[in-house]
């Protein structure tokens, strides 16, 4: 049989996940010149867009405008969405191999990295990923509870997620009510008694993972004074040398936090501390098993044998009160059933997006990866575009070379029938558009972007009786 890609014999690709990397991959596939392609996108949630819906901060609505691009991609006649369908449960790798030429994994990094220190699992210690998913109304996290009656909160890490978490904890009730945050989270955060929020960087401001715009915003919050210790943003020799060679954005970032260190608190209801050069040694608990604080090690910076700027404890330690701790030290990929996975890196092993078969080290024909499960949990939404272009290019090369296994059941209707039989609650893109309209409509009288539906049951009930 000829290589797939003609109108009679289209190239069939299943994409697992529906976040930015998935949509960019779909776009490149569906726009491939001289090649007819059909894309079936699967998500275990009824709602698409991955972290754009469930991760991007609810007070950063502009970032979510990328959804307009994804909607255009979804309008392509070769595109289908199968929401509320879990890979490995409702459709397996074997099922997809019988129906499509290629499976493209774009499932992101679904859990958090661990700190590996004592007390990490005390009550009141949570991963930032849990908190973010909770306030964004992710159905799996809507029932979590966070004790917001405490005064002190520590957020470990100084990446953009830590900045998001700290900022959200400092929003005023008025600011919260303008967001598309889940209703229950607005309610809980509006009643929060938190007074002090500290984000904790183990290295200095030059090495901080947060970006300029995000850290600048911390100095502009109506409800919180930002506090930085001058001695923690004074640059040592290593940092000064690193900064001299750094991009302009890094210099701006350092200037921003140094300017913060010269401010005098103005008596706003909350105080947001940005700390540097401290590492948590342990989380300390009370008799009731709840976290009461942390023991921090003070650090100095040194170069390791590979030339990287790393920390070394000075020997000095510091106690810190915290009734609630968020660990925000990065996301981590999770293995998919029957798909190669490198447990050490948390990635699907791949070369330019071609999944590698651990039994022989070469490509696993017809399987590809893109986004965070391919390269790790780094970069902003736009970085996924180049990543997906690279993966789709190798996929199309393999298709043209006749290197993709021909599926036994290439009729698109056969896969749809299988999915509907296995998962009667499957949600199509038309269904999602109805849910979207319901959410937006619920937000209108309140002047909010939308009021999210946060449980799968309520989403499916809202779609009855006419599911598309
Ligand atoms: P991240 O950028 O990788 O930051 C992780 C932070 O955790 C770093 O400060 C890191 O410090 C620290 N860390 C790691 N291990 C640690 C340990 N054992 N002890 C103490 N600190 C530790 O991860 P992220 O914040 O989860 O963000 C993930 C990606 O999403 C990033 O690319 C981020 O820019 C992006 N994002 C973007 C936005 C936005 O554009 N507004 C919002 C949210 C997320 P070291 O540097 O010392 O390792």
XYZ file of C-alpha atoms and ligand atoms in Angstrom:
516
model
C 0.000 0.000 0.000
C 1.146 3.570 -0.754
C 2.333 5.879 2.038
C -0.692 7.337 3.881
C -1.738 10.904 3.111
C -4.163 10.800 0.182
C -7.849 11.737 0.558
C -8.748 8.019 0.159
C -6.016 6.908 2.504
C -5.414 9.728 4.972
C -2.636 9.681 7.528
C -4.407 8.917 10.820
C -2.846 10.286 14.005
C -4.114 9.936 17.585
C -2.887 12.614 19.989
C -2.988 11.847 23.718
C -3.643 15.050 25.660
C -5.193 18.325 24.553
C -2.913 21.003 25.961
C -0.805 23.477 23.971
C 1.720 20.893 22.695
C -1.163 18.698 21.493
C -2.912 21.531 19.652
C 0.282 22.827 18.028
C 1.022 19.285 16.821
C -2.536 19.002 15.454
C -2.112 22.320 13.656
C 1.097 21.289 11.896
C -0.384 17.914 10.958
C -3.642 19.308 9.613
C -1.829 22.008 7.619
C 0.729 19.577 6.151
C 1.023 20.437 2.468
C 0.023 17.747 -0.041
C -0.958 15.301 2.659
C -4.442 14.428 3.896
C -4.314 13.972 7.664
C -6.956 13.144 10.254
C -6.292 13.897 13.893
C -8.130 12.295 16.815
C -7.310 14.024 20.104
C -7.977 12.278 23.415
C -8.219 13.792 26.872
C -9.162 12.061 30.092
C -11.113 15.190 31.103
C -14.276 16.322 29.281
C -12.587 19.728 28.833
C -9.681 20.458 26.469
C -6.595 22.747 26.733
C -4.624 21.091 29.560
C -2.701 23.623 31.624
C -4.249 26.572 29.757
C -7.458 25.711 31.609
C -6.014 23.958 34.661
C -2.637 25.634 35.217
C -2.461 29.196 33.889
C -3.249 31.576 36.735
C -6.917 32.599 36.835
C -5.944 36.278 37.157
C -3.903 36.032 33.927
C -6.754 35.872 31.445
C -4.731 37.357 28.575
C -2.492 34.268 28.487
C -5.625 32.198 27.854
C -6.300 34.044 24.594
C -4.248 31.286 22.862
C -7.474 29.282 23.109
C -8.782 31.206 20.066
C -5.985 29.579 18.020
C -6.831 26.132 19.374
C -10.504 26.629 18.489
C -9.532 27.363 14.889
C -7.475 24.183 14.764
C -10.390 22.213 16.205
C -12.673 23.587 13.470
C -10.636 21.754 10.796
C -12.767 19.005 9.212
C -9.996 16.461 9.850
C -10.075 17.057 13.636
C -12.034 15.123 16.281
C -11.974 15.478 20.075
C -12.655 12.538 22.363
C -12.951 14.054 25.836
C -13.584 12.102 29.046
C -11.672 9.192 27.507
C -8.636 7.905 29.373
C -5.701 6.394 27.525
C -4.948 2.973 28.978
C -8.451 2.618 30.466
C -10.963 3.326 27.707
C -8.567 3.055 24.769
C -5.282 1.234 24.961
C -2.115 1.529 22.950
C -3.086 -1.735 21.194
C -6.519 -0.334 20.266
C -4.980 2.757 18.744
C -2.387 0.734 16.834
C -5.280 -1.083 15.150
C -6.913 2.228 14.088
C -4.254 4.849 13.386
C -0.841 5.119 11.776
C 0.734 7.072 14.602
C 0.148 7.854 18.263
C 1.540 11.147 19.535
C 1.875 11.527 23.300
C 1.340 15.097 24.510
C 0.223 14.330 28.039
C 2.468 16.813 29.849
C 3.995 16.330 33.279
C 1.182 15.429 35.609
C 2.756 15.289 39.029
C 5.289 17.194 41.117
C 8.939 16.653 41.964
C 9.646 15.605 45.563
C 11.996 17.427 47.914
C 13.196 14.293 49.665
C 13.401 15.924 53.116
C 11.878 14.896 56.473
C 8.365 16.163 57.120
C 7.481 16.551 53.443
C 4.271 14.572 53.944
C 3.052 16.267 57.136
C -0.553 17.498 57.078
C -0.523 21.041 55.736
C 2.344 20.341 53.297
C 1.061 20.216 49.726
C 2.488 20.297 46.244
C 1.897 23.556 44.413
C 0.504 21.513 41.518
C -2.353 20.326 43.801
C -3.180 23.858 44.917
C -3.050 25.219 41.357
C -5.312 22.422 40.091
C -7.692 23.043 43.020
C -8.117 26.777 42.480
C -8.447 26.229 38.738
C -11.338 23.794 39.238
C -9.686 20.571 38.040
C -12.271 17.826 38.742
C -9.700 15.540 40.423
C -8.675 18.242 42.899
C -11.915 20.089 43.685
C -12.349 18.244 46.988
C -8.900 19.087 48.360
C -8.755 21.362 51.383
C -6.069 23.830 52.376
C -5.948 25.355 55.841
C -6.149 29.052 55.069
C -6.782 29.924 58.725
C -3.015 29.992 59.346
C -0.944 33.192 59.366
C 2.261 32.030 57.688
C 2.606 30.227 54.367
C 5.880 29.032 52.836
C 6.207 28.350 49.125
C 9.366 26.382 48.346
C 10.977 27.305 45.011
C 11.190 30.527 43.021
C 9.846 29.465 39.628
C 6.802 31.025 37.969
C 4.502 28.485 39.628
C 5.734 29.579 43.083
C 5.154 33.194 42.027
C 1.617 32.329 40.863
C 0.814 30.541 44.123
C 2.179 33.374 46.274
C 0.304 36.010 44.257
C -2.980 34.095 44.365
C -2.633 33.821 48.168
C -2.301 37.618 48.294
C -5.219 38.608 46.022
C -7.976 40.687 47.568
C -11.584 39.398 47.487
C -12.319 42.007 44.774
C -9.448 40.718 42.624
C -10.500 37.113 43.196
C -14.039 37.858 42.026
C -12.785 39.065 38.623
C -11.119 35.749 37.794
C -12.330 32.435 36.385
C -11.098 30.669 39.515
C -13.407 27.907 40.794
C -16.194 29.330 42.967
C -15.239 27.240 46.004
C -11.665 28.572 45.799
C -12.815 32.196 45.601
C -14.937 31.560 48.675
C -12.081 29.907 50.614
C -9.432 32.438 49.576
C -11.730 35.393 50.334
C -11.924 34.171 53.938
C -8.201 33.440 54.181
C -6.456 34.667 57.340
C -3.011 34.333 55.795
C -0.826 37.339 56.627
C 2.692 36.361 55.566
C 3.620 34.479 52.402
C 7.275 33.607 51.793
C 8.688 32.174 48.612
C 12.016 30.468 49.205
C 14.858 30.396 46.678
C 17.830 28.167 47.379
C 20.138 30.211 45.118
C 20.303 33.975 44.427
C 18.266 36.345 42.259
C 20.544 35.869 39.216
C 19.715 32.144 39.229
C 16.012 32.523 40.082
C 13.711 30.664 37.695
C 10.917 33.274 37.730
C 10.671 35.647 34.773
C 10.700 39.443 34.723
C 7.034 40.241 34.150
C 5.931 37.692 36.732
C 8.224 38.900 39.537
C 7.507 42.571 38.779
C 3.818 41.912 39.376
C 4.602 40.869 42.967
C 5.597 44.463 43.651
C 2.296 45.829 42.345
C -0.229 43.924 44.442
C -2.922 46.063 46.057
C -3.223 43.631 48.986
C 0.403 42.875 49.848
C 3.704 44.629 50.498
C 6.641 42.855 48.910
C 9.624 42.358 51.208
C 13.154 41.380 50.184
C 16.188 41.283 52.461
C 18.989 43.497 51.045
C 21.687 41.030 52.119
C 20.004 38.233 50.141
C 20.041 40.162 46.842
C 23.567 41.552 47.202
C 25.515 39.673 44.553
C 28.503 37.534 45.435
C 31.396 37.198 42.954
C 29.934 34.176 41.149
C 26.549 35.831 40.673
C 28.117 39.098 39.528
C 30.138 37.209 36.905
C 27.084 35.235 35.802
C 25.041 38.417 35.548
C 27.696 40.179 33.472
C 27.361 37.420 30.867
C 23.572 37.101 31.170
C 20.757 38.311 28.924
C 19.246 41.747 29.530
C 16.111 40.101 30.980
C 18.164 38.594 33.810
C 19.639 41.999 34.637
C 16.126 43.494 34.722
C 14.942 40.664 36.967
C 17.775 41.300 39.436
C 17.154 45.063 39.368
C 13.488 44.437 40.167
C 14.194 42.395 43.294
C 16.960 44.768 44.368
C 14.485 47.643 44.077
C 12.035 45.624 46.205
C 14.751 45.343 48.874
C 14.860 49.154 49.177
C 11.116 49.480 49.824
C 9.511 50.199 53.174
C 6.302 48.238 53.879
C 3.238 50.478 53.533
C 0.927 48.554 55.871
C -1.005 46.535 53.291
C -2.979 43.633 54.805
C -0.437 40.992 53.726
C 3.324 40.722 53.363
C 4.906 38.744 50.544
C 8.535 37.846 51.254
C 10.889 36.789 48.466
C 13.791 34.953 50.103
C 17.048 33.788 48.533
C 19.984 31.571 49.551
C 17.934 29.323 51.845
C 17.128 25.602 51.500
C 14.548 23.742 53.564
C 16.278 21.031 55.593
C 13.060 19.685 57.080
C 9.414 20.476 57.664
C 8.627 20.543 61.358
C 5.314 19.323 62.781
C 3.322 19.719 65.977
C 1.885 16.953 68.177
C -1.174 16.804 65.915
C 0.980 15.886 62.911
C 0.399 19.233 61.191
C 3.219 21.314 59.827
C 4.190 24.260 62.045
C 7.308 25.430 60.278
C 10.528 24.691 58.481
C 14.181 24.549 59.354
C 16.144 26.402 56.714
C 19.819 26.081 55.859
C 21.552 29.247 54.751
C 23.543 28.765 51.581
C 26.504 30.171 49.733
C 27.070 29.676 46.018
C 29.884 27.567 44.575
C 30.713 26.131 41.149
C 30.402 22.377 40.746
C 32.784 20.279 38.648
C 30.655 20.943 35.531
C 30.803 24.719 36.105
C 27.192 25.078 37.284
C 26.435 27.512 40.112
C 25.139 25.375 42.979
C 24.550 25.785 46.702
C 26.691 24.834 49.659
C 25.374 25.170 53.236
C 27.129 27.826 55.309
C 26.417 25.781 58.437
C 23.975 28.396 59.716
C 20.320 27.381 60.067
C 17.158 29.361 60.662
C 13.711 28.349 61.963
C 10.690 29.631 60.081
C 7.010 29.496 61.087
C 4.567 28.136 58.494
C 1.192 26.479 59.044
C 0.857 25.742 55.338
C 3.639 24.761 52.947
C 3.515 24.521 49.162
C 6.314 22.615 47.475
C 6.848 24.279 44.111
C 10.036 22.728 42.810
C 8.840 21.647 39.374
C 6.497 19.223 37.665
C 7.280 15.614 36.766
C 6.016 13.277 34.024
C 3.990 10.155 34.795
C 4.250 6.852 32.891
C 1.410 5.979 30.506
C 0.270 2.340 30.416
C 2.272 0.295 27.915
C 4.356 3.276 26.734
C 8.143 3.493 27.243
C 9.084 5.741 30.175
C 12.335 6.756 31.789
C 11.625 6.836 35.523
C 14.886 8.679 36.192
C 14.050 11.685 34.014
C 10.249 11.419 34.123
C 10.156 11.531 30.312
C 9.163 9.294 27.407
C 12.568 8.411 25.925
C 12.728 9.942 22.459
C 14.953 11.276 19.708
C 13.533 14.506 18.234
C 10.117 13.225 19.296
C 10.444 9.657 17.949
C 9.679 7.400 20.929
C 12.567 5.018 21.600
C 11.975 1.365 22.383
C 14.049 0.452 25.460
C 14.417 -3.164 24.262
C 16.635 -2.150 21.322
C 17.182 1.604 21.794
C 15.831 2.407 18.320
C 12.534 4.112 17.399
C 9.247 2.437 18.313
C 7.549 2.662 14.903
C 4.430 4.843 14.904
C 4.919 6.399 18.357
C 5.910 10.016 19.032
C 6.075 12.490 21.927
C 5.883 16.256 22.274
C 5.718 18.921 24.981
C 6.665 18.422 28.612
C 6.600 14.586 28.427
C 9.169 14.880 25.605
C 11.531 17.600 26.859
C 10.677 18.127 30.547
C 8.534 20.697 32.384
C 10.202 23.861 31.124
C 9.293 26.862 29.048
C 6.134 28.850 28.438
C 3.135 27.914 26.271
C 4.742 29.183 23.044
C 7.816 26.954 23.468
C 5.615 23.967 22.739
C 5.096 25.134 19.185
C 8.688 24.580 18.054
C 8.730 21.327 20.000
C 5.628 20.038 18.219
C 6.912 21.207 14.823
C 10.040 19.101 15.378
C 8.032 16.019 16.353
C 5.496 16.341 13.539
C 8.280 16.846 10.999
C 9.858 13.508 11.901
C 6.409 11.883 11.924
C 5.692 13.199 8.409
C 9.161 12.102 7.260
C 8.436 8.599 8.557
C 5.016 8.620 6.854
C 6.567 9.652 3.535
C 9.211 6.947 3.894
C 6.517 4.312 4.422
C 7.889 3.650 7.922
C 4.525 3.764 9.721
C 2.713 0.481 10.379
C -0.583 0.292 8.444
C -3.529 -0.038 10.864
C -5.874 -2.998 10.470
C -9.021 -0.817 10.807
C -8.320 2.530 9.105
C -11.979 3.663 8.824
C -12.383 6.688 11.192
C -15.943 5.545 12.007
C -14.570 2.297 13.477
C -12.491 4.122 16.107
C -15.409 6.365 17.010
C -17.675 3.312 17.408
C -15.099 1.627 19.644
C -14.712 4.697 21.852
C -18.473 5.231 22.167
C -18.951 1.584 23.123
C -16.184 1.689 25.732
C -16.995 5.166 27.028
C -20.624 6.203 26.541
C -19.816 9.493 28.310
C -17.379 10.581 25.564
C -17.427 14.354 25.014
C -17.019 15.703 21.463
C -15.667 19.147 20.607
C -19.235 20.306 19.886
C -20.182 19.095 23.386
C -17.264 21.018 24.852
C -18.373 24.172 23.004
C -21.752 23.806 24.719
C -20.083 23.464 28.127
C -17.925 26.472 27.281
C -21.022 28.540 26.425
C -22.703 27.466 29.687
C -19.664 28.519 31.731
C -19.350 31.876 29.969
C -23.073 32.519 30.384
C -22.873 31.729 34.118
C -20.075 34.304 34.428
C -21.834 37.138 32.594
C -24.115 38.488 35.354
C -21.122 38.471 37.718
C -18.779 40.235 35.300
C -16.493 37.194 35.343
C -14.857 35.495 32.306
C -16.716 32.282 33.158
C -17.944 30.264 36.104
C -16.363 26.862 35.698
C -18.110 23.543 35.963
C -15.751 21.563 38.164
C -17.080 18.025 38.333
C -17.349 15.523 35.501
C -20.857 14.604 36.698
C -22.121 18.178 36.446
C -20.508 18.561 33.020
C -22.188 15.396 31.713
C -25.507 16.381 33.301
C -25.293 19.806 31.633
C -24.887 18.060 28.268
C -27.908 15.789 28.617
C -30.000 14.931 26.747
C -28.430 15.993 23.419
C -24.803 14.895 23.396
C -23.073 15.403 19.985
P 10.786 25.848 37.484
O 10.741 27.063 36.650
O 11.652 24.728 37.044
O 11.220 26.311 38.976
C 11.490 25.380 39.954
C 12.052 26.083 41.172
O 12.223 25.119 42.201
C 13.429 26.710 40.947
O 13.491 27.909 41.662
C 14.371 25.668 41.546
O 15.579 26.202 42.018
C 13.549 25.226 42.720
N 13.968 23.940 43.255
C 14.107 22.762 42.606
N 14.477 21.792 43.456
C 14.579 22.378 44.678
C 14.919 21.907 45.956
N 15.225 20.618 46.158
N 14.932 22.776 46.984
C 14.612 24.071 46.799
N 14.279 24.585 45.605
C 14.261 23.746 44.555
O 9.353 25.169 37.669
P 7.875 25.748 37.817
O 7.821 26.977 38.623
O 7.084 24.567 38.231
O 7.461 26.126 36.328
C 7.410 25.138 35.285
C 7.433 25.851 33.933
O 6.190 26.522 33.718
C 8.518 26.905 33.841
O 9.080 26.884 32.573
C 7.747 28.196 34.074
O 8.349 29.351 33.524
C 6.423 27.868 33.391
N 5.370 28.752 33.927
C 5.199 29.955 33.322
C 4.278 30.846 33.826
C 4.109 32.184 33.159
O 4.622 32.384 32.077
N 3.423 33.134 33.767
C 3.507 30.524 34.943
C 3.701 29.284 35.555
C 4.656 28.400 35.034
P 16.968 25.957 41.219
O 16.924 26.901 40.065
O 17.992 26.262 42.218
O 16.964 24.516 40.780
